[in-house]
CSV table of C-alpha atoms in Angstrom, one decimal:
chain,number,residue,atom,x,y,z
A,1,MET,CA,-13.8,-7.3,17.3
A,2,GLY,CA,-14.4,-4.3,15.0
A,3,SER,CA,-16.9,-4.6,12.2
A,4,ARG,CA,-15.4,-5.2,8.8
A,5,SER,CA,-16.4,-2.5,6.2
A,6,ALA,CA,-18.4,-3.8,3.3
A,7,ARG,CA,-16.7,-4.5,0.0
A,8,PRO,CA,-17.7,-2.1,-2.8
A,9,VAL,CA,-20.0,-3.6,-5.4
A,10,ILE,CA,-20.5,-2.5,-9.0
A,11,LEU,CA,-23.0,-3.5,-11.6
A,12,ALA,CA,-21.4,-4.3,-15.0
A,13,PHE,CA,-23.7,-4.1,-18.0
A,14,GLY,CA,-22.3,-5.0,-21.4
A,15,GLY,CA,-21.5,-7.8,-23.9
A,16,LEU,CA,-20.5,-11.3,-23.0
A,17,ASP,CA,-17.2,-12.1,-24.8
A,18,PRO,CA,-16.6,-15.8,-25.1
A,19,THR,CA,-12.8,-15.3,-24.8
A,20,GLY,CA,-13.1,-13.6,-21.4
A,21,GLY,CA,-10.8,-10.9,-22.5
A,22,ALA,CA,-13.4,-8.1,-22.8
A,23,GLY,CA,-17.0,-7.3,-21.9
A,24,VAL,CA,-18.6,-8.2,-18.5
A,25,LEU,CA,-16.1,-11.0,-17.8
A,26,MET,CA,-13.2,-8.6,-18.1
A,27,ASP,CA,-15.2,-6.0,-16.1
A,28,ALA,CA,-15.6,-8.5,-13.2
A,29,ARG,CA,-11.9,-9.3,-13.3
A,30,ALA,CA,-10.8,-5.7,-13.4
A,31,ALA,CA,-13.3,-4.6,-10.7
A,32,GLY,CA,-12.0,-7.4,-8.5
A,33,ALA,CA,-8.4,-6.3,-9.0
A,34,ALA,CA,-9.5,-2.7,-8.1
A,35,GLY,CA,-11.0,-4.0,-4.8
A,36,ALA,CA,-14.7,-4.4,-5.7
A,37,HIS,CA,-17.1,-7.2,-6.4
A,38,ALA,CA,-18.9,-7.0,-9.7
A,39,CYS,CA,-22.4,-8.2,-10.5
A,40,ALA,CA,-22.8,-8.7,-14.3
A,41,VAL,CA,-25.8,-8.4,-16.6
A,42,PRO,CA,-25.0,-9.2,-20.3
A,43,SER,CA,-26.7,-6.9,-22.7
A,44,CYS,CA,-26.0,-9.4,-25.5
A,45,LEU,CA,-24.0,-12.5,-26.3
A,46,THR,CA,-21.2,-11.9,-28.7
A,47,VAL,CA,-19.4,-14.1,-31.2
A,48,GLN,CA,-15.8,-12.9,-31.3
A,49,THR,CA,-12.2,-13.9,-30.8
A,50,THR,CA,-9.4,-11.7,-29.5
A,51,ALA,CA,-8.8,-10.4,-33.0
A,52,SER,CA,-12.2,-10.5,-34.8
A,53,PHE,CA,-15.9,-9.9,-34.2
A,54,SER,CA,-18.7,-11.9,-36.0
A,55,ARG,CA,-22.0,-10.9,-34.5
A,56,PHE,CA,-24.1,-10.4,-31.4
A,57,VAL,CA,-27.3,-11.9,-30.1
A,58,PRO,CA,-29.5,-9.7,-28.0
A,59,VAL,CA,-30.8,-10.7,-24.5
A,60,PRO,CA,-34.6,-10.2,-24.3
A,61,ARG,CA,-35.8,-7.0,-22.5
A,62,ASP,CA,-37.7,-8.9,-19.7
A,63,VAL,CA,-34.6,-10.9,-18.9
A,64,LEU,CA,-32.5,-7.7,-18.7
A,65,ASP,CA,-35.0,-6.1,-16.4
A,66,GLU,CA,-35.2,-9.1,-14.1
A,67,SER,CA,-31.5,-9.5,-14.1
A,68,LEU,CA,-30.9,-5.9,-13.2
A,69,ALA,CA,-33.4,-6.2,-10.4
A,70,ALA,CA,-31.8,-9.4,-9.1
A,71,ALA,CA,-28.4,-7.9,-8.9
A,72,GLU,CA,-29.7,-4.9,-7.0
A,73,ALA,CA,-31.7,-7.2,-4.6
A,74,ALA,CA,-28.5,-9.2,-3.8
A,75,PHE,CA,-26.1,-6.3,-3.2
A,76,ARG,CA,-26.0,-2.7,-2.3
A,77,LEU,CA,-24.6,-1.2,-5.5
A,78,GLY,CA,-22.0,1.5,-5.4
A,79,ALA,CA,-21.6,2.2,-9.1
A,80,VAL,CA,-22.8,1.1,-12.5
A,81,LYS,CA,-20.4,0.5,-15.5
A,82,VAL,CA,-22.0,0.3,-19.0
A,83,GLY,CA,-20.1,-1.1,-22.0
A,84,MET,CA,-21.6,-2.5,-25.1
A,85,VAL,CA,-25.3,-1.9,-25.3
A,86,GLY,CA,-26.2,-3.2,-28.8
A,87,THR,CA,-29.9,-2.8,-29.1
A,88,ARG,CA,-32.7,-0.4,-28.4
A,89,ALA,CA,-34.2,-2.8,-25.8
A,90,ALA,CA,-30.9,-3.0,-23.9
A,91,ALA,CA,-30.4,0.8,-24.1
A,92,GLU,CA,-33.9,1.4,-22.8
A,93,ALA,CA,-33.5,-1.1,-20.0
A,94,ILE,CA,-30.3,0.4,-18.6
A,95,VAL,CA,-31.6,4.0,-19.0
A,96,THR,CA,-34.7,3.1,-17.1
A,97,PHE,CA,-32.6,1.4,-14.4
A,98,ALA,CA,-30.3,4.4,-14.1
A,99,ALA,CA,-33.1,7.0,-14.1
A,100,ALA,CA,-34.7,5.4,-11.1
A,101,ARG,CA,-31.4,5.5,-9.1
A,102,ARG,CA,-30.2,9.0,-9.2
A,103,GLY,CA,-27.0,9.5,-7.3
A,104,LEU,CA,-25.6,6.0,-8.2
A,105,PRO,CA,-22.4,6.8,-10.1
A,106,LEU,CA,-22.7,5.8,-13.8
A,107,VAL,CA,-19.6,5.1,-15.9
A,108,VAL,CA,-20.3,4.7,-19.6
A,109,ASP,CA,-17.6,3.4,-22.0
A,110,PRO,CA,-19.2,4.4,-25.3
A,111,VAL,CA,-18.4,1.2,-27.2
A,112,LEU,CA,-19.8,1.9,-30.7
A,113,ARG,CA,-17.6,-0.3,-32.9
A,114,SER,CA,-15.4,-3.3,-32.4
A,115,SER,CA,-11.7,-2.9,-33.0
A,116,SER,CA,-12.2,-4.7,-36.3
A,117,GLY,CA,-14.9,-2.2,-37.3
A,118,ALA,CA,-18.1,-4.1,-36.7
A,119,PRO,CA,-21.0,-1.8,-35.5
A,120,LEU,CA,-22.0,-2.6,-31.9
A,121,LEU,CA,-25.0,-0.3,-31.5
A,122,SER,CA,-28.1,-0.5,-33.7
A,123,LYS,CA,-29.5,2.7,-35.2
A,124,SER,CA,-32.8,2.2,-33.4
A,125,ALA,CA,-30.9,2.4,-30.0
A,126,LEU,CA,-29.6,5.9,-30.6
A,127,PRO,CA,-32.4,7.9,-28.9
A,128,ALA,CA,-32.1,5.9,-25.7
A,129,TYR,CA,-28.4,5.8,-25.9
A,130,ARG,CA,-28.2,9.6,-26.1
A,131,GLN,CA,-30.3,9.7,-22.9
A,132,LEU,CA,-27.8,7.3,-21.3
A,133,LEU,CA,-24.9,9.6,-22.2
A,134,ARG,CA,-26.7,12.5,-20.6
A,135,ARG,CA,-27.2,10.5,-17.4
A,136,ALA,CA,-23.6,9.4,-17.2
A,137,ASP,CA,-21.3,10.7,-14.4
A,138,VAL,CA,-18.2,9.6,-16.3
A,139,LEU,CA,-17.6,8.9,-20.0
A,140,THR,CA,-14.5,7.0,-21.2
A,141,PRO,CA,-14.3,7.3,-25.0
A,142,ASN,CA,-11.2,6.7,-27.1
A,143,LEU,CA,-10.3,9.1,-30.0
A,144,LEU,CA,-12.5,7.5,-32.6
A,145,GLU,CA,-15.5,7.3,-30.2
A,146,ALA,CA,-15.0,11.0,-29.2
A,147,GLU,CA,-15.1,12.0,-32.9
A,148,LYS,CA,-18.3,10.0,-33.4
A,149,LEU,CA,-20.0,11.5,-30.4
A,150,LEU,CA,-19.1,15.0,-31.3
A,151,ASP,CA,-19.5,14.4,-35.1
A,152,ARG,CA,-16.2,16.1,-36.0
A,153,GLY,CA,-12.6,15.2,-36.5
A,154,ILE,CA,-9.9,15.7,-33.9
A,155,GLY,CA,-6.7,16.8,-35.5
A,156,SER,CA,-4.3,17.7,-32.7
A,157,PHE,CA,-3.7,17.1,-29.0
A,158,ALA,CA,-5.0,20.6,-28.3
A,159,GLU,CA,-8.2,19.6,-30.1
A,160,ALA,CA,-8.4,16.4,-28.1
A,161,VAL,CA,-8.3,18.5,-24.9
A,162,GLU,CA,-11.0,20.7,-26.3
A,163,ALA,CA,-13.0,17.6,-27.3
A,164,ALA,CA,-13.0,16.3,-23.7
A,165,ARG,CA,-14.2,19.7,-22.5
A,166,ASP,CA,-16.9,19.9,-25.1
A,167,LEU,CA,-18.2,16.3,-24.4
A,168,ALA,CA,-18.4,17.2,-20.7
A,169,GLU,CA,-20.4,20.4,-21.6
A,170,VAL,CA,-22.8,18.5,-23.9
A,171,THR,CA,-23.5,15.6,-21.5
A,172,GLY,CA,-22.8,17.0,-18.1
A,173,ALA,CA,-20.4,14.1,-17.3
A,174,SER,CA,-16.8,14.1,-16.5
A,175,VAL,CA,-14.7,12.8,-19.4
A,176,LEU,CA,-11.7,10.5,-19.6
A,177,LEU,CA,-10.6,10.7,-23.2
A,178,LYS,CA,-8.2,7.7,-23.7
A,179,GLY,CA,-5.0,8.5,-25.6
A,180,GLY,CA,-4.1,5.0,-26.8
A,181,HIS,CA,-5.0,6.0,-30.3
A,182,PHE,CA,-3.5,9.5,-30.3
A,183,PRO,CA,-1.2,9.7,-33.4
A,184,TRP,CA,0.6,12.9,-32.2
A,185,LYS,CA,4.3,12.6,-31.4
A,186,GLY,CA,4.9,12.4,-27.6
A,187,ARG,CA,1.2,12.3,-26.8
A,188,ARG,CA,0.3,8.6,-27.6
A,189,GLY,CA,-1.0,7.1,-24.4
A,190,VAL,CA,-1.6,10.4,-22.6
A,191,ASP,CA,-5.2,10.3,-21.3
A,192,VAL,CA,-7.1,13.6,-20.9
A,193,VAL,CA,-9.5,13.9,-17.9
A,194,PHE,CA,-11.9,16.8,-17.8
A,195,SER,CA,-13.8,17.0,-14.5
A,196,GLU,CA,-15.3,19.9,-12.6
A,197,GLY,CA,-13.9,22.5,-15.0
A,198,ALA,CA,-10.3,21.3,-14.9
A,199,VAL,CA,-8.0,19.3,-17.2
A,200,THR,CA,-5.8,16.6,-15.8
A,201,LEU,CA,-3.3,14.7,-18.0
A,202,LEU,CA,-2.4,11.1,-17.2
A,203,PRO,CA,1.0,10.0,-18.5
A,204,PRO,CA,1.4,7.0,-20.8
A,205,ALA,CA,1.6,3.5,-19.3
A,206,ARG,CA,5.1,2.3,-18.6
A,207,ASN,CA,4.6,-1.4,-19.2
A,208,ARG,CA,2.1,-1.6,-22.1
A,209,ARG,CA,2.9,-4.1,-24.8
A,210,GLY,CA,1.2,-4.1,-28.1
A,211,ASP,CA,-2.6,-3.6,-28.2
A,212,PRO,CA,-4.1,-5.7,-25.4
A,213,HIS,CA,-7.6,-7.0,-25.7
A,214,GLY,CA,-10.2,-5.4,-23.4
A,215,THR,CA,-8.3,-2.4,-22.1
A,216,GLY,CA,-11.3,0.0,-22.5
A,217,CYS,CA,-13.5,-2.4,-20.5
A,218,ALA,CA,-10.9,-2.9,-17.8
A,219,LEU,CA,-10.2,0.8,-17.4
A,220,ALA,CA,-13.9,1.8,-17.1
A,221,ALA,CA,-14.7,-1.1,-14.7
A,222,ALA,CA,-11.8,-0.3,-12.5
A,223,MET,CA,-12.8,3.4,-12.4
A,224,ALA,CA,-16.3,2.4,-11.5
A,225,ALA,CA,-14.9,0.2,-8.7
A,226,ARG,CA,-12.9,3.1,-7.3
A,227,LEU,CA,-15.9,5.5,-7.5
A,228,ALA,CA,-17.9,2.8,-5.6
A,229,ALA,CA,-15.1,2.9,-2.9
A,230,GLY,CA,-15.6,6.6,-2.5
A,231,ASP,CA,-12.8,8.0,-4.7
A,232,GLY,CA,-13.3,11.2,-6.7
A,233,VAL,CA,-13.2,11.2,-10.5
A,234,VAL,CA,-9.5,12.1,-10.9
A,235,PRO,CA,-8.1,9.8,-8.2
A,236,ALA,CA,-10.3,7.0,-9.6
A,237,ALA,CA,-9.0,7.6,-13.1
A,238,MET,CA,-5.4,7.6,-11.8
A,239,ALA,CA,-5.9,4.4,-9.9
A,240,ALA,CA,-7.7,2.7,-12.8
A,241,LYS,CA,-4.9,3.6,-15.2
A,242,SER,CA,-2.2,2.3,-12.8
A,243,LEU,CA,-4.2,-0.9,-12.4
A,244,LEU,CA,-4.4,-1.3,-16.2
A,245,ASP,CA,-0.7,-0.9,-16.4
A,246,ARG,CA,-0.3,-3.8,-14.0
A,247,LEU,CA,-2.9,-6.0,-15.8
A,248,ALA,CA,-1.0,-5.4,-19.1
A,249,ALA,CA,2.3,-6.3,-17.5
A,250,GLY,CA,0.9,-9.6,-16.4
A,251,GLY,CA,-0.9,-10.4,-19.6
A,252,PHE,CA,-0.4,-13.4,-21.9
A,253,PRO,CA,-0.9,-13.8,-25.6
A,254,SER,CA,-3.9,-15.6,-27.1
A,255,ALA,CA,-3.4,-18.2,-29.9
A,256,GLU,CA,-4.0,-15.3,-32.3
A,257,GLY,CA,-1.1,-13.4,-30.7
A,258,ARG,CA,-3.1,-10.6,-29.0
A,259,LEU,CA,-2.4,-9.9,-25.4
A,260,THR,CA,-5.0,-10.8,-22.8
A,261,LEU,CA,-4.9,-8.8,-19.6
A,262,PHE,CA,-4.3,-10.7,-16.4
A,263,PRO,CA,-3.6,-9.6,-12.7
């Protein structure tokens, strides 16, 4: 009998959403659907529903460090996906972990605010978070996050393409600028990928309904899973978006009426 190739494994680092619709629980679900196993280290516990965000409680630094080490001891990691960081301690923990593992693909979804507007990153975390952005291999911001990271407005689709290019230049990462919030006619849902000096446009999803909970988490986690499997950045982005389309098509509404992704 031939040997069976190992399943790709990613490490998901982010918030723990009690609804299961976002954060590391969604990361694990999306990674599994993309063909990978996910270890998960919560940066913080969040109090939220599918439609509102109340607060978050940090996980102590020593617990973060020990949990990251435990995940690595258990599996050979193929990629790391970072979502909500929250605090300075969490930012420094994941930066330290990533810095000691150069060559391990790092996908950062720059979650800065909740969809309801609550801040998800403390000001004291900014210096370490900037280091994290510079260590990333892939960034997956939405329009508002890209504006925040670049400290400027983005007023047209052409400016969005320029913004993806500029983010890549500033950080050294490939950039997938998500188009779900693009207000420009005919461009809503078109994602912009800038990688290795080239722009690739990903067409809008065909089956998307409403504004599902956790799409950013799922997309970045699926992309990390495909990078762990050996895909390049653009193929990984295409596979992740196709998967997100399927997850949205199989979704179901919460009691609040917001769609929850499901395979």
